[in-house]
Coordinates of C-alpha atoms in Angstrom, one line a residue:
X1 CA 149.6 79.0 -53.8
X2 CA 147.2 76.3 -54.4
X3 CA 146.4 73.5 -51.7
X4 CA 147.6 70.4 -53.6
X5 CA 151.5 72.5 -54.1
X6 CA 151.1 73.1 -50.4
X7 CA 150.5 69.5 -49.8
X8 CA 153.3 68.5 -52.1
X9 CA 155.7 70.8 -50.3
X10 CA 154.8 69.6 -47.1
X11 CA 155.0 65.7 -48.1
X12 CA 158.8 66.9 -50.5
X13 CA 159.8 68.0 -46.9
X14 CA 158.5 65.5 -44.5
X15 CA 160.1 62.8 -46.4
X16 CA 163.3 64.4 -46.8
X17 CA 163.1 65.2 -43.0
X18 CA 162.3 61.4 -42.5
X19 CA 165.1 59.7 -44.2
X20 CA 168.4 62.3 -43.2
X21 CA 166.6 61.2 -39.2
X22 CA 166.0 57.1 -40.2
X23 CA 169.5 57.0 -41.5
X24 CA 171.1 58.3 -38.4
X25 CA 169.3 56.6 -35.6
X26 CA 169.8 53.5 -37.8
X27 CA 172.9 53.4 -38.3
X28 CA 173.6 53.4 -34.1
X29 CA 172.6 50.1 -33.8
X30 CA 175.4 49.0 -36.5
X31 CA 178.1 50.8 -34.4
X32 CA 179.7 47.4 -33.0
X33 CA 178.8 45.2 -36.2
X34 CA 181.1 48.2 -37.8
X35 CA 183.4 47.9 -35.5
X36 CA 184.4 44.5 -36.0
X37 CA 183.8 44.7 -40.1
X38 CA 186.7 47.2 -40.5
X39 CA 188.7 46.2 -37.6
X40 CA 188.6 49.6 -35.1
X41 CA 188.1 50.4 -32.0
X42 CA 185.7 52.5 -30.0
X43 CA 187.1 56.2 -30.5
X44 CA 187.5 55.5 -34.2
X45 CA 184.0 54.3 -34.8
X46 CA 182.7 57.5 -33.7
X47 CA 184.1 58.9 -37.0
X48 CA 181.3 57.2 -38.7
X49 CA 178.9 59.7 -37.3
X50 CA 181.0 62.6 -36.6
X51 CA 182.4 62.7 -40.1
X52 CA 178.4 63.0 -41.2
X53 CA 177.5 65.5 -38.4
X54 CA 180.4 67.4 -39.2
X55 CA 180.3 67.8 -42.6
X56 CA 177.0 69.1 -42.1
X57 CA 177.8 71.6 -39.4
X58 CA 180.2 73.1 -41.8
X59 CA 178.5 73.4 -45.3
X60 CA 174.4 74.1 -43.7
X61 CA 175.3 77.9 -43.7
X62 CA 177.0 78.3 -46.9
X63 CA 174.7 76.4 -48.6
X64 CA 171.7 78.5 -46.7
X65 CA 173.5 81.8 -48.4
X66 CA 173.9 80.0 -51.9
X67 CA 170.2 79.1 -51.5
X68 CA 169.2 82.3 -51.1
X69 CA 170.9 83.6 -53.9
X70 CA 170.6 80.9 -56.5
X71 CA 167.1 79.1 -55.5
X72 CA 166.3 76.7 -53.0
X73 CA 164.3 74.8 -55.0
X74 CA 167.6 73.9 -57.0
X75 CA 169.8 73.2 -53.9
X76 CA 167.2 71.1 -52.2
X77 CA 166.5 68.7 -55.4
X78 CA 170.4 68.2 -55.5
X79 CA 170.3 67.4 -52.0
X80 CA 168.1 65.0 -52.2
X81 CA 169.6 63.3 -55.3
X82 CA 173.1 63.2 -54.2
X83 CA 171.8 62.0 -50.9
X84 CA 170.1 59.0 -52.5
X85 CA 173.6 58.3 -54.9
X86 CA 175.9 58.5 -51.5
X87 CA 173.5 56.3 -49.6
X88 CA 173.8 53.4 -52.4
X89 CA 177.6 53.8 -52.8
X90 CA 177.5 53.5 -49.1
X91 CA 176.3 49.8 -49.3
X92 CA 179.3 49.1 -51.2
X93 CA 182.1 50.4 -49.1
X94 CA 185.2 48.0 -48.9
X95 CA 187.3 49.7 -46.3
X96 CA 186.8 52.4 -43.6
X97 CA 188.4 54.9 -45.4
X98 CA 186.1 54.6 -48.2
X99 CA 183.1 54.5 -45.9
X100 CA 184.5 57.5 -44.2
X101 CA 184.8 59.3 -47.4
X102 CA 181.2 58.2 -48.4
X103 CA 179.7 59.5 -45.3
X104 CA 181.7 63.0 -45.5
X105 CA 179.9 63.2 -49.3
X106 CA 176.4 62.4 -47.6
X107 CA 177.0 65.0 -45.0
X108 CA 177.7 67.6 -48.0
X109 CA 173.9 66.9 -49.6
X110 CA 172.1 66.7 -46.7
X111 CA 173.4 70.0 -45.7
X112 CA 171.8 71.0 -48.8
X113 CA 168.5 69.8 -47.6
X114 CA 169.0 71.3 -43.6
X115 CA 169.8 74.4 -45.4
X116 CA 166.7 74.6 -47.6
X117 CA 163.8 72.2 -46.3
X118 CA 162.0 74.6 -43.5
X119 CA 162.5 77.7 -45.5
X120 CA 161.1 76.5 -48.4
X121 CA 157.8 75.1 -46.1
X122 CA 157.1 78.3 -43.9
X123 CA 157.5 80.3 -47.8
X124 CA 154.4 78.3 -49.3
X125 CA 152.8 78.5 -45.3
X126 CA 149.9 81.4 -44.3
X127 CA 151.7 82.6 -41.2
X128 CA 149.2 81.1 -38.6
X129 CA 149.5 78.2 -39.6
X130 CA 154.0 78.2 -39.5
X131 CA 154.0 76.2 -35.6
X132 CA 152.0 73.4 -37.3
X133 CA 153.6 73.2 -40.3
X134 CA 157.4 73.0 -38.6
X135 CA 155.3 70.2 -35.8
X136 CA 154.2 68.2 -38.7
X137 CA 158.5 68.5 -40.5
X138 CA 159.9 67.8 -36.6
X139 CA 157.2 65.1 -36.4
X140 CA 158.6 63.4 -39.7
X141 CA 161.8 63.9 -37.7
X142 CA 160.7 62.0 -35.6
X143 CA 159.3 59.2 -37.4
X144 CA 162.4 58.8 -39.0
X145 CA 163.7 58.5 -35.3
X146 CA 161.2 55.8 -34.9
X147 CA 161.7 53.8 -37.6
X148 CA 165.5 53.9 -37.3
X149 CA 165.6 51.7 -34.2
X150 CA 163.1 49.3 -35.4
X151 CA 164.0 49.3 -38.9
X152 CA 167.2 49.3 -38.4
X153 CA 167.5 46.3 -35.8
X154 CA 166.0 44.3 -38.5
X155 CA 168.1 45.0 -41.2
X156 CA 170.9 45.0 -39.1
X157 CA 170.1 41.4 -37.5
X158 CA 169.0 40.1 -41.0
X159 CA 170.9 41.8 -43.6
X160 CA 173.7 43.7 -42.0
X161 CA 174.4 46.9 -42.1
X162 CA 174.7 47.6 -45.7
X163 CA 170.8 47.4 -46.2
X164 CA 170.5 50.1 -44.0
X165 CA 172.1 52.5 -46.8
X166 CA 170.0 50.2 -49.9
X167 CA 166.7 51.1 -48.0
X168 CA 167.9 54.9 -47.6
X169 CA 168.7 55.0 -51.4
X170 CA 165.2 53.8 -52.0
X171 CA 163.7 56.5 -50.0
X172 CA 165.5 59.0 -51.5
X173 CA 164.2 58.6 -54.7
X174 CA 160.7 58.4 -53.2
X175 CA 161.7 62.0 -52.0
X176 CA 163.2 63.2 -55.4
X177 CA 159.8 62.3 -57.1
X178 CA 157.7 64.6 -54.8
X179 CA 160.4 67.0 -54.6
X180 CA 160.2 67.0 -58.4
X181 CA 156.7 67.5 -58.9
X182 CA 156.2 69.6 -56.2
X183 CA 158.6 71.8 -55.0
X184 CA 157.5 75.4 -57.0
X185 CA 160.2 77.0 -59.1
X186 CA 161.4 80.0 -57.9
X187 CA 160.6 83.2 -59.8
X188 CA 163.8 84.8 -59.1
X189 CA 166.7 84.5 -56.6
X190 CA 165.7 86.0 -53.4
X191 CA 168.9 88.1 -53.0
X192 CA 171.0 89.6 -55.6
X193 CA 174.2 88.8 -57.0
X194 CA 175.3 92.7 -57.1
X195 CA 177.6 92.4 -54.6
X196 CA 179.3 89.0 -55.8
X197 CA 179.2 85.7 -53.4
X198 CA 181.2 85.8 -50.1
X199 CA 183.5 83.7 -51.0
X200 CA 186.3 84.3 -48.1
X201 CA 183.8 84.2 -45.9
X202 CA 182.1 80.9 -46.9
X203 CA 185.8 79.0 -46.9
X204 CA 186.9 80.4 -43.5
X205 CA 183.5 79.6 -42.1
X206 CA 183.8 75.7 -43.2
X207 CA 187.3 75.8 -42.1
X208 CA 186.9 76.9 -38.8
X209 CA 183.7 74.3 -37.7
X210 CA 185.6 71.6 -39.4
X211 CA 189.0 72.1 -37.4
X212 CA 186.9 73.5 -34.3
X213 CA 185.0 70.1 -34.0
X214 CA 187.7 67.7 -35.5
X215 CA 189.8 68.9 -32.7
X216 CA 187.7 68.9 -29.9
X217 CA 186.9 65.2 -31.2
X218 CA 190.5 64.2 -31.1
X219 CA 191.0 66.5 -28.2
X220 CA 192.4 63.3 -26.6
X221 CA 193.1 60.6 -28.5
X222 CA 195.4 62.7 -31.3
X223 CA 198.4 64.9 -30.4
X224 CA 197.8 67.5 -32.8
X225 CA 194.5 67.6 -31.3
X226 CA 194.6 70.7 -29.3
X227 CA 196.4 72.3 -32.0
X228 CA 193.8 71.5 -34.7
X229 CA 191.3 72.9 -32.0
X230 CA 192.8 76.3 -31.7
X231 CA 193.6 77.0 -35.0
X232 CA 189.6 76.7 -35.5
X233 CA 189.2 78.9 -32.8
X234 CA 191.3 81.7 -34.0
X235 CA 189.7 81.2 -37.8
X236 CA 186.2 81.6 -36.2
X237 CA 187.3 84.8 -34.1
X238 CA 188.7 85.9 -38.0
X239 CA 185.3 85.0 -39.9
X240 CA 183.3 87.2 -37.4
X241 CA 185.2 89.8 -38.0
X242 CA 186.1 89.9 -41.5
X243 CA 182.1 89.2 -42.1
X244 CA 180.9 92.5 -40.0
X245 CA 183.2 94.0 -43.1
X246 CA 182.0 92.2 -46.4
X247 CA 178.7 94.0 -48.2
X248 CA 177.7 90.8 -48.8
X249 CA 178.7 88.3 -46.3
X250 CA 177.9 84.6 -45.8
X251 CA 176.3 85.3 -42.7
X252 CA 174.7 88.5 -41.7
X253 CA 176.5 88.8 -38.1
X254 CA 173.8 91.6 -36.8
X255 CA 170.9 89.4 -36.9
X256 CA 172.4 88.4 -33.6
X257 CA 172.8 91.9 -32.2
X258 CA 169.1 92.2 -34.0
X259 CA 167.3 90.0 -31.4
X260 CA 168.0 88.9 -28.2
X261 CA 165.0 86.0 -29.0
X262 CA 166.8 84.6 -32.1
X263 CA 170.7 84.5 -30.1
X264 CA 169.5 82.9 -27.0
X265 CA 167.0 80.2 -29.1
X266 CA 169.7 79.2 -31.2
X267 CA 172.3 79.0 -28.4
X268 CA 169.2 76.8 -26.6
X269 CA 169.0 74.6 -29.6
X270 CA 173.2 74.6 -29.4
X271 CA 173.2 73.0 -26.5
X272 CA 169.5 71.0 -25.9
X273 CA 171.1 68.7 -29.0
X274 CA 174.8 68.3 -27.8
X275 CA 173.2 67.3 -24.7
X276 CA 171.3 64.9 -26.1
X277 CA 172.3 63.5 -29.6
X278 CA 174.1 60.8 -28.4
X279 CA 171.6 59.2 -25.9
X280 CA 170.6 56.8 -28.6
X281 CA 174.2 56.3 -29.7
X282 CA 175.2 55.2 -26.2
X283 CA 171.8 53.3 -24.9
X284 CA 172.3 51.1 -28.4
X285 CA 175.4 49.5 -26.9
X286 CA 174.6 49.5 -23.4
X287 CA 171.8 47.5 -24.7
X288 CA 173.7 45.3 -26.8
X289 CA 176.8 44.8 -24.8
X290 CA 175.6 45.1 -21.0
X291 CA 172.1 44.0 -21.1
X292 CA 172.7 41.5 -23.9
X293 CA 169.5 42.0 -26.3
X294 CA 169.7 41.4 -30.0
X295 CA 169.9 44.5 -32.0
X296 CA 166.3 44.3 -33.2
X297 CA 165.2 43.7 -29.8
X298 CA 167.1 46.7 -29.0
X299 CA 165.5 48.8 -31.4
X300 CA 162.3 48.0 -30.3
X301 CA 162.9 49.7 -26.7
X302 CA 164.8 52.4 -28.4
X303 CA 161.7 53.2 -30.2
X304 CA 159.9 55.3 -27.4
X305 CA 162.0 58.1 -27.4
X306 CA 161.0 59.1 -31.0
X307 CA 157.7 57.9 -30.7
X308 CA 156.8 60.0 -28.3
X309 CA 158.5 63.0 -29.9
X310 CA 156.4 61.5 -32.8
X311 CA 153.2 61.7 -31.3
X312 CA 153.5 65.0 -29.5
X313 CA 155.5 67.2 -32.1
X314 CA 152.8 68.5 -34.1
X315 CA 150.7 69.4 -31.4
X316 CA 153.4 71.2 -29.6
X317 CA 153.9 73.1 -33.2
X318 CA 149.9 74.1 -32.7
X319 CA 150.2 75.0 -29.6
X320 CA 153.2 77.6 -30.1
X321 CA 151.0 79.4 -32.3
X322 CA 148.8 80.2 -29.0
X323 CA 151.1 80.2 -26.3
X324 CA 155.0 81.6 -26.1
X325 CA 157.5 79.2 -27.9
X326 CA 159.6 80.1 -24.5
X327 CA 157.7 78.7 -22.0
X328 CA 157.1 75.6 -24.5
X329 CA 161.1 75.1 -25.1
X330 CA 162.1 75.7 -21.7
X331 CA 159.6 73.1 -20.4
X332 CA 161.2 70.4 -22.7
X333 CA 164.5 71.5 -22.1
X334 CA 164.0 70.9 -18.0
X335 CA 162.6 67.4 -19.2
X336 CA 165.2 66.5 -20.9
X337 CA 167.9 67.6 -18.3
X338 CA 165.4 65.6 -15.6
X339 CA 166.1 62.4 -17.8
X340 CA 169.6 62.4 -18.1
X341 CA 170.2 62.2 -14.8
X342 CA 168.4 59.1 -14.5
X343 CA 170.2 57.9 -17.4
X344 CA 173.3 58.6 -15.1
X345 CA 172.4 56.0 -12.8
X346 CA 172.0 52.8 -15.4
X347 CA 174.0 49.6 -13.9
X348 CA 173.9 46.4 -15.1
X349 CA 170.8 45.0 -13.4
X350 CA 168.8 48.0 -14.0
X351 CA 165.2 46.8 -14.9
X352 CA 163.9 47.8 -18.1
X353 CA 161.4 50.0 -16.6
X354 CA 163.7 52.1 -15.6
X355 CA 165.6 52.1 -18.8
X356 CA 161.9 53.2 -20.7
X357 CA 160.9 55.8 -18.1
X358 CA 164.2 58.3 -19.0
X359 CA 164.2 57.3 -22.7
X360 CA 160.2 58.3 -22.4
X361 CA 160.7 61.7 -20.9
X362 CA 163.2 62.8 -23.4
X363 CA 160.8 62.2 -26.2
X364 CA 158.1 64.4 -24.5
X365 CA 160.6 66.7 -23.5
X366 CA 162.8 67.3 -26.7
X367 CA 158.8 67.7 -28.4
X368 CA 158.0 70.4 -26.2
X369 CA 161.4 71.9 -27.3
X370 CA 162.1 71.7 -30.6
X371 CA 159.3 72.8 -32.9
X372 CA 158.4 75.6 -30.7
X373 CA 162.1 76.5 -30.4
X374 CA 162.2 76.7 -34.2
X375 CA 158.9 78.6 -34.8
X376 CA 160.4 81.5 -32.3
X377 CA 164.0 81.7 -34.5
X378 CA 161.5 82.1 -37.6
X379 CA 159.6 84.1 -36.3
X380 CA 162.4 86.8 -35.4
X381 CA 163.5 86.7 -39.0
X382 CA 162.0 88.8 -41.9
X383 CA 161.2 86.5 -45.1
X384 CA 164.4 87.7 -46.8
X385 CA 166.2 85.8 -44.3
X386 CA 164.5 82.7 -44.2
X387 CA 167.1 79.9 -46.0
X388 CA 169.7 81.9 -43.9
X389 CA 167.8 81.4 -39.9
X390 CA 166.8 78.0 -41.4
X391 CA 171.0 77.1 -42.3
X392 CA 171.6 78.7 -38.8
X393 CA 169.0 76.6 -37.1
X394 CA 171.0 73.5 -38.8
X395 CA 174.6 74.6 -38.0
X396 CA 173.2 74.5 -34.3
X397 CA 171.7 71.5 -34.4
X398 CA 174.1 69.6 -36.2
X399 CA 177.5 71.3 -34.1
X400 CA 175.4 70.3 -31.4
X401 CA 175.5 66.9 -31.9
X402 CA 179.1 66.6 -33.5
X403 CA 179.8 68.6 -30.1
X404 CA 178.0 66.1 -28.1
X405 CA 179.5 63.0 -29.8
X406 CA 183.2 64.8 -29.5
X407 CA 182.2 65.2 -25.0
X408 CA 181.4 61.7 -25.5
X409 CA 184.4 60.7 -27.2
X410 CA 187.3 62.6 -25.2
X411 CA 185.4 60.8 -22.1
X412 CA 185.5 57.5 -24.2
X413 CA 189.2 58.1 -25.1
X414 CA 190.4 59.1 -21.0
X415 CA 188.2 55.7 -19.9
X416 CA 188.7 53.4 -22.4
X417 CA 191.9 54.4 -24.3
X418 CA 192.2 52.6 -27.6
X419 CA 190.0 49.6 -25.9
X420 CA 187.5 48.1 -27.9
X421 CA 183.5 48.4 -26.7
X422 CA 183.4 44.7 -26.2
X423 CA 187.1 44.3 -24.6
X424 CA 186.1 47.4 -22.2
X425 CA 183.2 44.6 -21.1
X426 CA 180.2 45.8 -19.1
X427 CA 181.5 46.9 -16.3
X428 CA 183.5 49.4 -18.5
X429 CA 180.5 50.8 -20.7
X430 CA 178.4 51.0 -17.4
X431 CA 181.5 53.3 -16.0
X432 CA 181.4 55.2 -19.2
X433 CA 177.6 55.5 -19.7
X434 CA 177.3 57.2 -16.0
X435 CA 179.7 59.9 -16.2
X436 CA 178.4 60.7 -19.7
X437 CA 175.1 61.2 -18.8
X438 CA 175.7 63.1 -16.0
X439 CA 178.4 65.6 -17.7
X440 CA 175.4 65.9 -20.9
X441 CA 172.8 67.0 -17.6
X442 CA 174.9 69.6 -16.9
X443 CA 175.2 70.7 -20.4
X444 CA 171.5 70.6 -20.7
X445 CA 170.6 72.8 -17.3
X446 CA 173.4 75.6 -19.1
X447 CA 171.4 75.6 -22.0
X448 CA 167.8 76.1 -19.8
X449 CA 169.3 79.5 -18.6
X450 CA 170.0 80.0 -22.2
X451 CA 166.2 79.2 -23.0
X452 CA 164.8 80.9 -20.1
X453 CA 166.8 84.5 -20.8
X454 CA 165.8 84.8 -24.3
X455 CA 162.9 86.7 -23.5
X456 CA 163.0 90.0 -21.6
X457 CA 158.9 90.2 -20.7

């Protein structure tokens, strides 16, 4: 494949990377503005990101399968389109219900694009240069990450939080160009159809994360929520087994029992981003409602968490190319359990040195971790298998943080109750902020044994 396809490619995914990250870490500093638009308090505001985190937890895997079979080319320009359209409906939401609905449609393309972006990069990559190709995508990440704070401070303290979505629309057409000119058509499916699509498999999959993380999020605040929790349990233990059954199933259950490396990274990943997904969530009130700053000013000290992860992705992508992803990923992961434990100790007059130093280490930390945490899941996987490890890599990611954001809300609903963020006051989100933290450092040091154990030399 010529240079200026593999250049395209890159930039198709980079961009698409950038804008699915920008959008989220964006949106966080909108959380109380949202909150007082459509009239609900704390637990319920959550819903804005866990319906999108969800949603993509649920449909990364199918859509990895139907990738596979159908063309990812074809899944990922849909993606990005229907991305783009959700983002500008979005702006014009006149209730929660209808923003709620919005968001669950965004979640369903950019599951598309988790399911398809990586494989379709490492497919057009020579194999030596794979680490620097995923640093440069989890760098974009990362930008995204960067931007969202600043960005979105801005258009939050000058526009609201409408122009958020407006700007992502905008992007997203950026993206559909490249994707458009770029983005090689595929010869022929990678799989065949000879066995027909899984389709039992596929529903009880999505039904079984969906109720698995709905209830955990209501765990405590809904009465059904324990119920809802356990029938996603017992649907999950069902998929598993009905999947080691089906010729052609959704997901190939032995490429667990294949290799120990690809279980125990994923698992890593599982819990590196439930343990840390909702740091910025969190630090964008406490910023705004205990230490007082404007939401751009806010953003602005947000920014060096993703700036550093920024900065030192793509060489941590080079560099697990030379050295074992292992040692790389663990490293981060002990990092990032290091800072939340500092995190666990914000109070109200805590300088803003100390609020940097944590938010600093986690972006150095969560660099070290994540592109050399994907390059050794890829690199346990044979070609074939690539849209499949990439939807897998995705699912763990993205149950990790609706995971995450469900700890944080039980904790928020046993604490606050159906108290608002600003009736709660600071001495409430303080309370809160503490014995979140310190629960997600424990959550973190379980997923370091994870890290540490997936290689037996």
């Amino acid at each position: 494949m010529d240079r200026k396809t593999n250049f395209l490619v890159l930039a198709a995914v980079m961009v698409t990377a950038l804008i699915t990250s920008f959008m989220g870490n964006a949106l966080n500093l909108s959380i109380p503005d949202l909150e007082r638009t459509f009239s609900v308090n704390a637990s319920t505001v959550n819903g804005v990101v866990s319906a999108y985190t969800i949603t993509v937890a649920a449909l990364s895997l199918p859509f990895g399968k139907i990738a596979d079979v159908r063309g990812r080319r074809k899944i990922f320009i849909t993606g990005i389109a229907g991305f783009g359209l959700m983002s500008l409906m979005s702006a014009f939401s006149v209730n929660f219900i209808m923003f709620i609905a919005l968001r669950i449609l965004q979640g369903i393309f950019a599951a598309m694009l988790f399911a398809t972006n990586n494989a379709i990069l490492i497919s057009t990559c020579p194999g030596e240069r794979r680490g620097q190709a995923l640093g440069l995508s989890v760098a974009a990440t990362y930008i995204g990450l960067t931007l969202g704070p600043v960005a979105g401070g801005f258009l939050q303290g000058n526009f609201g939080w409408r122009s958020i979505f407006a700007v992502s629309a905008v992007i997203s057409i950026l993206a559909l160009i490249i994707a458009l000119r770029g983005i090689p058509v595929d010869e022929k499916a990678v799989q065949s159809l000879t066995e027909g699509p899984d389709v039992k498999g596929g529903v009880l999959y999505t039904l079984s994360i969906v109720l698995s993380l709905l209830g955990l999020t209501y765990l405590t605040s809904s009465g059904p929520g324990p119920f809802i929790l356990a029938a996603g349990i017992v649907l999950l233990v069902i998929f598993f087994i009905t999947e080691q059954k089906t010729p052609a199933p959704v997901l190939d259950t032995s490429v667990f029992t294949r290799s120990r490396t690809f279980t125990f990274s994923n698992l890593a990943a599982l819990l590196n981003y439930s343990a840390t997904y909702a740091i910025t969530y969190m630090m964008s009130i406490y910023l705004q409602l205990v230490k007082g700053f404007a939401p751009d000013a806010a953003g602005l000290i947000l920014i060096s968490m993703p700036l550093v992860q920024a900065v030192f992705s793509p060489f941590m992508g080079s560099l697990s190319d030379r050295i074992r992803p292992a040692y790389l990923a663990s490293g981060g992961m002990g990092l990032c359990a290091v800072s939340l434990l500092l995190l666990s100790r914000l109070g109200q007059d805590t300088s803003l040195a100390f609020i940097m130093a944590p938010l600093i280490i986690t972006g150095f930390g969560f660099a070290m971790f994540s592109s050399p945490n994907n390059n050794a899941i890829m690199s346990s996987v044979e070609p074939k298998d690539y849209s499949v490890a990439n939807s897998i890599i995705a699912t763990m990611r993205t149950v990790g943080q609706s995971s995450g954001l469900a700890v944080l809300n039980i904790i928020t609903g046993v604490m606050l109750g159906r108290s608002t963020l600003e009736a709660a006051g600071a001495e409430g989100i303080v309370a809160l902020d503490r014995v979140s933290f310190l629960i997600f450092a424990v959550i973190c040091v379980i997923g370091l044994f994870f890290s540490l154990a997936r290689d037996k030399n």
